[in-house]
């Protein structure tokens, strides 16, 4: 068992949540599900898989994630961010266990995230895998205040890579995907049009945004 807490944000994620938690194979000492008042079986699934279940009104991803960090009494040495529709492949699971069990640690770990759409892995358009900070030493990271494409900001440059892949595979319908990306476009417009957000986020290091790769934000030149 790793000295690790995994945080998962949810809203009606009954199709995905069990798969996400199962991919951890009980290596985490604690799994926190921070829900925004789901109306499906998300809560029951979370409890069936042994997660600690909390609820809070949704504003945006950054606000919800930072609320989870601040209010759920996390005492483990390590924290991990995992979306409900993501899961660890075998190599990533083994790398996570190996690195966090070793005596020599970084302050944060980036991992390779690959997106699958309708059962096929995306390889082009900036979606061919990119590294994101998803595991960090407790107390050293928070989610940047953005409405879209938010990343974890680490108060350290001592960052290493994990092997393997974090698979993002949402199984909802094409109609759900279209609605999701319409919402994303509106959120990104808010980030572009609100100087206060850009000013606040410019204070943090973006080392993890481009670790060994370009992120979608760099490709779009949106900061």
PDB file of C-alpha atoms in Angstrom:
ATOM      1  CA  UNK A   1       0.000   0.000   0.000  1.00  0.00           C
ATOM      2  CA  UNK A   2       1.419   3.360  -1.035  1.00  0.00           C
ATOM      3  CA  UNK A   3       1.290   6.434   1.205  1.00  0.00           C
ATOM      4  CA  UNK A   4      -0.883   8.025  -1.471  1.00  0.00           C
ATOM      5  CA  UNK A   5      -4.253   9.762  -1.713  1.00  0.00           C
ATOM      6  CA  UNK A   6      -6.001   9.847  -5.091  1.00  0.00           C
ATOM      7  CA  UNK A   7      -8.583  12.581  -5.772  1.00  0.00           C
ATOM      8  CA  UNK A   8     -11.327  12.004  -8.361  1.00  0.00           C
ATOM      9  CA  UNK A   9     -13.934  14.646  -9.239  1.00  0.00           C
ATOM     10  CA  UNK A  10     -17.302  13.330 -10.382  1.00  0.00           C
ATOM     11  CA  UNK A  11     -20.696  14.229 -11.792  1.00  0.00           C
ATOM     12  CA  UNK A  12     -22.768  11.302 -13.076  1.00  0.00           C
ATOM     13  CA  UNK A  13     -19.699   9.116 -13.657  1.00  0.00           C
ATOM     14  CA  UNK A  14     -21.321   5.758 -13.008  1.00  0.00           C
ATOM     15  CA  UNK A  15     -20.026   4.441 -16.353  1.00  0.00           C
ATOM     16  CA  UNK A  16     -16.396   5.209 -15.530  1.00  0.00           C
ATOM     17  CA  UNK A  17     -15.725   5.455 -11.799  1.00  0.00           C
ATOM     18  CA  UNK A  18     -15.364   1.760 -11.006  1.00  0.00           C
ATOM     19  CA  UNK A  19     -12.861   1.320 -13.839  1.00  0.00           C
ATOM     20  CA  UNK A  20     -10.783   4.288 -12.628  1.00  0.00           C
ATOM     21  CA  UNK A  21     -10.582   3.049  -9.035  1.00  0.00           C
ATOM     22  CA  UNK A  22      -9.968  -0.554 -10.112  1.00  0.00           C
ATOM     23  CA  UNK A  23      -6.934   0.508 -12.176  1.00  0.00           C
ATOM     24  CA  UNK A  24      -5.255   1.589  -8.938  1.00  0.00           C
ATOM     25  CA  UNK A  25      -5.457  -2.047  -7.752  1.00  0.00           C
ATOM     26  CA  UNK A  26      -5.778  -0.895  -4.131  1.00  0.00           C
ATOM     27  CA  UNK A  27      -2.263   0.614  -4.145  1.00  0.00           C
ATOM     28  CA  UNK A  28      -3.525   3.934  -2.738  1.00  0.00           C
ATOM     29  CA  UNK A  29      -4.054   4.326   0.980  1.00  0.00           C
ATOM     30  CA  UNK A  30      -7.058   6.532   0.279  1.00  0.00           C
ATOM     31  CA  UNK A  31      -9.319   7.443  -2.642  1.00  0.00           C
ATOM     32  CA  UNK A  32     -11.363  10.638  -2.374  1.00  0.00           C
ATOM     33  CA  UNK A  33     -14.378  11.160  -4.626  1.00  0.00           C
ATOM     34  CA  UNK A  34     -15.478  14.798  -4.654  1.00  0.00           C
ATOM     35  CA  UNK A  35     -18.888  14.813  -6.292  1.00  0.00           C
ATOM     36  CA  UNK A  36     -21.046  17.696  -7.540  1.00  0.00           C
ATOM     37  CA  UNK A  37     -24.417  16.144  -6.651  1.00  0.00           C
ATOM     38  CA  UNK A  38     -24.694  13.320  -9.173  1.00  0.00           C
ATOM     39  CA  UNK A  39     -28.116  11.903  -9.978  1.00  0.00           C
ATOM     40  CA  UNK A  40     -26.910   8.467 -11.125  1.00  0.00           C
ATOM     41  CA  UNK A  41     -25.253   5.672  -9.117  1.00  0.00           C
ATOM     42  CA  UNK A  42     -21.895   7.475  -8.715  1.00  0.00           C
ATOM     43  CA  UNK A  43     -22.165   7.670  -4.921  1.00  0.00           C
ATOM     44  CA  UNK A  44     -23.003   3.982  -4.513  1.00  0.00           C
ATOM     45  CA  UNK A  45     -20.145   2.935  -6.790  1.00  0.00           C
ATOM     46  CA  UNK A  46     -17.700   5.154  -4.894  1.00  0.00           C
ATOM     47  CA  UNK A  47     -18.712   3.621  -1.590  1.00  0.00           C
ATOM     48  CA  UNK A  48     -18.723   0.075  -3.000  1.00  0.00           C
ATOM     49  CA  UNK A  49     -15.096   0.570  -4.073  1.00  0.00           C
ATOM     50  CA  UNK A  50     -14.094   1.912  -0.643  1.00  0.00           C
ATOM     51  CA  UNK A  51     -13.674   5.579  -1.559  1.00  0.00           C
ATOM     52  CA  UNK A  52     -14.370   8.471   0.796  1.00  0.00           C
ATOM     53  CA  UNK A  53     -17.324  10.325  -0.731  1.00  0.00           C
ATOM     54  CA  UNK A  54     -17.860  14.080  -0.454  1.00  0.00           C
ATOM     55  CA  UNK A  55     -20.091  16.588  -2.251  1.00  0.00           C
ATOM     56  CA  UNK A  56     -19.686  20.253  -3.117  1.00  0.00           C
ATOM     57  CA  UNK A  57     -21.439  22.625  -5.512  1.00  0.00           C
ATOM     58  CA  UNK A  58     -19.617  22.855  -8.847  1.00  0.00           C
ATOM     59  CA  UNK A  59     -18.076  26.138 -10.014  1.00  0.00           C
ATOM     60  CA  UNK A  60     -15.249  24.881 -12.211  1.00  0.00           C
ATOM     61  CA  UNK A  61     -12.641  22.122 -12.134  1.00  0.00           C
ATOM     62  CA  UNK A  62      -9.950  24.217 -10.462  1.00  0.00           C
ATOM     63  CA  UNK A  63     -12.225  25.418  -7.664  1.00  0.00           C
ATOM     64  CA  UNK A  64     -13.557  21.917  -7.031  1.00  0.00           C
ATOM     65  CA  UNK A  65     -10.148  20.291  -6.990  1.00  0.00           C
ATOM     66  CA  UNK A  66      -8.622  22.894  -4.679  1.00  0.00           C
ATOM     67  CA  UNK A  67     -11.654  22.524  -2.413  1.00  0.00           C
ATOM     68  CA  UNK A  68     -10.923  18.801  -2.192  1.00  0.00           C
ATOM     69  CA  UNK A  69      -7.286  19.497  -1.343  1.00  0.00           C
ATOM     70  CA  UNK A  70      -8.244  21.968   1.385  1.00  0.00           C
ATOM     71  CA  UNK A  71     -11.164  20.246   3.106  1.00  0.00           C
ATOM     72  CA  UNK A  72     -10.672  16.467   3.100  1.00  0.00           C
ATOM     73  CA  UNK A  73      -7.823  16.198   5.638  1.00  0.00           C
ATOM     74  CA  UNK A  74      -5.216  14.595   3.398  1.00  0.00           C
ATOM     75  CA  UNK A  75      -2.398  13.191   5.537  1.00  0.00           C
ATOM     76  CA  UNK A  76      -0.544  10.946   3.096  1.00  0.00           C
ATOM     77  CA  UNK A  77       2.899  11.831   1.734  1.00  0.00           C
ATOM     78  CA  UNK A  78       1.696  11.801  -1.873  1.00  0.00           C
ATOM     79  CA  UNK A  79      -1.364  13.050  -3.744  1.00  0.00           C
ATOM     80  CA  UNK A  80      -2.553  12.060  -7.224  1.00  0.00           C
ATOM     81  CA  UNK A  81      -5.102  13.629  -9.552  1.00  0.00           C
ATOM     82  CA  UNK A  82      -7.188  11.164 -11.569  1.00  0.00           C
ATOM     83  CA  UNK A  83     -10.237  11.969 -13.690  1.00  0.00           C
ATOM     84  CA  UNK A  84     -13.158   9.575 -13.477  1.00  0.00           C
ATOM     85  CA  UNK A  85     -12.889   8.617 -17.163  1.00  0.00           C
ATOM     86  CA  UNK A  86      -9.154   7.892 -16.924  1.00  0.00           C
ATOM     87  CA  UNK A  87      -7.342   4.728 -15.874  1.00  0.00           C
ATOM     88  CA  UNK A  88      -3.764   3.552 -15.387  1.00  0.00           C
ATOM     89  CA  UNK A  89      -2.370   0.961 -17.766  1.00  0.00           C
ATOM     90  CA  UNK A  90      -0.225  -1.849 -16.366  1.00  0.00           C
ATOM     91  CA  UNK A  91       3.109  -0.112 -17.018  1.00  0.00           C
ATOM     92  CA  UNK A  92       1.993   3.118 -15.360  1.00  0.00           C
ATOM     93  CA  UNK A  93       0.671   1.259 -12.328  1.00  0.00           C
ATOM     94  CA  UNK A  94       3.967  -0.600 -11.928  1.00  0.00           C
ATOM     95  CA  UNK A  95       6.011   2.582 -12.398  1.00  0.00           C
ATOM     96  CA  UNK A  96       3.916   4.437  -9.819  1.00  0.00           C
ATOM     97  CA  UNK A  97       4.364   1.671  -7.257  1.00  0.00           C
ATOM     98  CA  UNK A  98       8.102   1.420  -7.949  1.00  0.00           C
ATOM     99  CA  UNK A  99       8.830   5.154  -7.788  1.00  0.00           C
ATOM    100  CA  UNK A 100       6.757   5.907  -4.691  1.00  0.00           C
ATOM    101  CA  UNK A 101       8.142   2.846  -2.899  1.00  0.00           C
ATOM    102  CA  UNK A 102      11.783   3.772  -3.528  1.00  0.00           C
ATOM    103  CA  UNK A 103      13.957   5.711  -1.124  1.00  0.00           C
ATOM    104  CA  UNK A 104      14.855   8.446  -3.625  1.00  0.00           C
ATOM    105  CA  UNK A 105      11.974  10.718  -4.561  1.00  0.00           C
ATOM    106  CA  UNK A 106      11.212  13.716  -6.706  1.00  0.00           C
ATOM    107  CA  UNK A 107       8.679  16.289  -5.514  1.00  0.00           C
ATOM    108  CA  UNK A 108       6.399  15.610  -8.453  1.00  0.00           C
ATOM    109  CA  UNK A 109       5.887  13.128 -11.261  1.00  0.00           C
ATOM    110  CA  UNK A 110       4.584  13.724 -14.764  1.00  0.00           C
ATOM    111  CA  UNK A 111       2.963  10.980 -16.797  1.00  0.00           C
ATOM    112  CA  UNK A 112       1.969  10.401 -20.390  1.00  0.00           C
ATOM    113  CA  UNK A 113      -1.765  10.879 -21.028  1.00  0.00           C
ATOM    114  CA  UNK A 114      -3.307   9.382 -24.174  1.00  0.00           C
ATOM    115  CA  UNK A 115      -6.877  10.042 -25.299  1.00  0.00           C
ATOM    116  CA  UNK A 116      -9.123   7.408 -26.852  1.00  0.00           C
ATOM    117  CA  UNK A 117     -12.155   8.517 -28.875  1.00  0.00           C
ATOM    118  CA  UNK A 118     -14.830   6.023 -29.850  1.00  0.00           C
ATOM    119  CA  UNK A 119     -12.465   3.150 -29.118  1.00  0.00           C
ATOM    120  CA  UNK A 120      -9.496   4.518 -31.063  1.00  0.00           C
ATOM    121  CA  UNK A 121      -6.391   6.246 -29.742  1.00  0.00           C
ATOM    122  CA  UNK A 122      -5.875   9.806 -31.005  1.00  0.00           C
ATOM    123  CA  UNK A 123      -2.408  10.341 -32.458  1.00  0.00           C
ATOM    124  CA  UNK A 124      -2.574  13.758 -34.162  1.00  0.00           C
ATOM    125  CA  UNK A 125      -3.742  17.328 -33.578  1.00  0.00           C
ATOM    126  CA  UNK A 126      -1.760  17.671 -30.366  1.00  0.00           C
ATOM    127  CA  UNK A 127      -3.461  14.592 -28.914  1.00  0.00           C
ATOM    128  CA  UNK A 128      -0.685  12.084 -29.532  1.00  0.00           C
ATOM    129  CA  UNK A 129       0.283  11.851 -25.880  1.00  0.00           C
ATOM    130  CA  UNK A 130       1.584  14.603 -23.658  1.00  0.00           C
ATOM    131  CA  UNK A 131       3.038  14.799 -20.175  1.00  0.00           C
ATOM    132  CA  UNK A 132       1.101  16.263 -17.261  1.00  0.00           C
ATOM    133  CA  UNK A 133       1.892  16.640 -13.568  1.00  0.00           C
ATOM    134  CA  UNK A 134      -0.443  14.228 -11.807  1.00  0.00           C
ATOM    135  CA  UNK A 135       1.455  13.026  -8.705  1.00  0.00           C
ATOM    136  CA  UNK A 136       3.109  15.311  -6.161  1.00  0.00           C
ATOM    137  CA  UNK A 137       4.325  15.561  -2.600  1.00  0.00           C
ATOM    138  CA  UNK A 138       1.453  16.586  -0.311  1.00  0.00           C
ATOM    139  CA  UNK A 139       1.227  20.351   0.142  1.00  0.00           C
ATOM    140  CA  UNK A 140       3.416  21.308  -2.823  1.00  0.00           C
ATOM    141  CA  UNK A 141       0.819  21.696  -5.588  1.00  0.00           C
ATOM    142  CA  UNK A 142      -2.527  23.266  -6.349  1.00  0.00           C
ATOM    143  CA  UNK A 143      -4.703  23.544  -9.425  1.00  0.00           C
ATOM    144  CA  UNK A 144      -4.245  26.794 -11.341  1.00  0.00           C
ATOM    145  CA  UNK A 145      -7.300  29.034 -11.453  1.00  0.00           C
ATOM    146  CA  UNK A 146      -8.534  28.607 -15.007  1.00  0.00           C
ATOM    147  CA  UNK A 147     -11.897  27.785 -16.521  1.00  0.00           C
ATOM    148  CA  UNK A 148     -10.346  25.489 -19.120  1.00  0.00           C
ATOM    149  CA  UNK A 149      -7.203  23.383 -19.630  1.00  0.00           C
ATOM    150  CA  UNK A 150      -6.179  23.743 -15.993  1.00  0.00           C
ATOM    151  CA  UNK A 151      -2.943  22.161 -14.762  1.00  0.00           C
ATOM    152  CA  UNK A 152      -1.383  21.432 -11.403  1.00  0.00           C
ATOM    153  CA  UNK A 153       1.279  23.954 -10.399  1.00  0.00           C
ATOM    154  CA  UNK A 154       4.133  22.544  -8.319  1.00  0.00           C
ATOM    155  CA  UNK A 155       6.225  24.626  -5.914  1.00  0.00           C
ATOM    156  CA  UNK A 156       9.373  22.796  -6.985  1.00  0.00           C
ATOM    157  CA  UNK A 157      11.387  22.006 -10.102  1.00  0.00           C
ATOM    158  CA  UNK A 158      12.334  18.539  -8.808  1.00  0.00           C
ATOM    159  CA  UNK A 159      10.140  16.661 -11.291  1.00  0.00           C
ATOM    160  CA  UNK A 160      10.553  13.203 -12.840  1.00  0.00           C
ATOM    161  CA  UNK A 161       8.647  11.026 -15.295  1.00  0.00           C
ATOM    162  CA  UNK A 162       6.616   7.907 -14.694  1.00  0.00           C
ATOM    163  CA  UNK A 163       6.629   5.174 -17.317  1.00  0.00           C
ATOM    164  CA  UNK A 164       3.469   3.850 -18.902  1.00  0.00           C
ATOM    165  CA  UNK A 165       0.264   5.559 -19.961  1.00  0.00           C
ATOM    166  CA  UNK A 166      -2.701   7.263 -18.355  1.00  0.00           C
ATOM    167  CA  UNK A 167      -5.580   6.355 -20.661  1.00  0.00           C
ATOM    168  CA  UNK A 168      -8.423   8.866 -21.057  1.00  0.00           C
ATOM    169  CA  UNK A 169     -11.304   6.849 -22.517  1.00  0.00           C
ATOM    170  CA  UNK A 170     -14.795   8.268 -22.153  1.00  0.00           C
ATOM    171  CA  UNK A 171     -17.537   5.861 -23.263  1.00  0.00           C
ATOM    172  CA  UNK A 172     -20.385   8.354 -23.588  1.00  0.00           C
ATOM    173  CA  UNK A 173     -22.206   9.006 -26.874  1.00  0.00           C
ATOM    174  CA  UNK A 174     -21.140  11.331 -29.691  1.00  0.00           C
ATOM    175  CA  UNK A 175     -23.898  13.727 -28.613  1.00  0.00           C
ATOM    176  CA  UNK A 176     -22.258  13.969 -25.193  1.00  0.00           C
ATOM    177  CA  UNK A 177     -18.891  14.696 -26.847  1.00  0.00           C
ATOM    178  CA  UNK A 178     -20.338  17.506 -28.967  1.00  0.00           C
ATOM    179  CA  UNK A 179     -21.971  19.126 -25.961  1.00  0.00           C
ATOM    180  CA  UNK A 180     -18.783  18.746 -23.930  1.00  0.00           C
ATOM    181  CA  UNK A 181     -16.653  20.556 -26.494  1.00  0.00           C
ATOM    182  CA  UNK A 182     -19.195  23.339 -26.930  1.00  0.00           C
ATOM    183  CA  UNK A 183     -18.932  23.900 -23.183  1.00  0.00           C
ATOM    184  CA  UNK A 184     -15.132  23.750 -23.390  1.00  0.00           C
ATOM    185  CA  UNK A 185     -15.115  26.450 -26.088  1.00  0.00           C
ATOM    186  CA  UNK A 186     -17.144  28.757 -23.839  1.00  0.00           C
ATOM    187  CA  UNK A 187     -14.827  28.112 -20.893  1.00  0.00           C
ATOM    188  CA  UNK A 188     -11.729  28.815 -22.942  1.00  0.00           C
ATOM    189  CA  UNK A 189     -13.259  32.108 -24.087  1.00  0.00           C
ATOM    190  CA  UNK A 190     -13.619  33.096 -20.426  1.00  0.00           C
ATOM    191  CA  UNK A 191      -9.915  32.430 -19.831  1.00  0.00           C
ATOM    192  CA  UNK A 192      -8.907  34.508 -22.850  1.00  0.00           C
ATOM    193  CA  UNK A 193     -11.197  37.428 -22.037  1.00  0.00           C
ATOM    194  CA  UNK A 194     -10.468  37.708 -18.301  1.00  0.00           C
ATOM    195  CA  UNK A 195      -7.056  39.388 -17.733  1.00  0.00           C
ATOM    196  CA  UNK A 196      -7.237  38.791 -13.987  1.00  0.00           C
ATOM    197  CA  UNK A 197      -7.090  35.024 -14.546  1.00  0.00           C
ATOM    198  CA  UNK A 198      -4.098  35.275 -16.882  1.00  0.00           C
ATOM    199  CA  UNK A 199      -2.318  37.582 -14.449  1.00  0.00           C
ATOM    200  CA  UNK A 200      -2.859  35.253 -11.501  1.00  0.00           C
ATOM    201  CA  UNK A 201      -1.695  32.150 -13.356  1.00  0.00           C
ATOM    202  CA  UNK A 202       1.400  33.867 -14.736  1.00  0.00           C
ATOM    203  CA  UNK A 203       2.784  33.863 -11.181  1.00  0.00           C
ATOM    204  CA  UNK A 204       3.210  30.082 -11.177  1.00  0.00           C
ATOM    205  CA  UNK A 205       5.855  27.967 -12.880  1.00  0.00           C
ATOM    206  CA  UNK A 206       4.714  26.170 -16.027  1.00  0.00           C
ATOM    207  CA  UNK A 207       7.613  23.711 -16.033  1.00  0.00           C
ATOM    208  CA  UNK A 208       5.202  20.807 -15.899  1.00  0.00           C
ATOM    209  CA  UNK A 209       3.189  22.157 -18.854  1.00  0.00           C
ATOM    210  CA  UNK A 210       5.893  21.356 -21.373  1.00  0.00           C
ATOM    211  CA  UNK A 211       7.941  18.591 -19.774  1.00  0.00           C
ATOM    212  CA  UNK A 212       9.426  16.799 -22.764  1.00  0.00           C
ATOM    213  CA  UNK A 213       6.490  17.723 -24.983  1.00  0.00           C
ATOM    214  CA  UNK A 214       4.197  20.548 -26.080  1.00  0.00           C
ATOM    215  CA  UNK A 215       0.817  20.736 -24.432  1.00  0.00           C
ATOM    216  CA  UNK A 216      -2.358  21.720 -26.204  1.00  0.00           C
ATOM    217  CA  UNK A 217      -2.140  25.159 -24.594  1.00  0.00           C
ATOM    218  CA  UNK A 218       1.303  25.781 -26.054  1.00  0.00           C
ATOM    219  CA  UNK A 219       0.165  24.553 -29.463  1.00  0.00           C
ATOM    220  CA  UNK A 220      -2.824  26.888 -29.376  1.00  0.00           C
ATOM    221  CA  UNK A 221      -0.688  29.709 -27.906  1.00  0.00           C
ATOM    222  CA  UNK A 222      -3.349  30.370 -25.280  1.00  0.00           C
ATOM    223  CA  UNK A 223      -2.015  31.377 -21.874  1.00  0.00           C
TER     224      UNK A 223
END
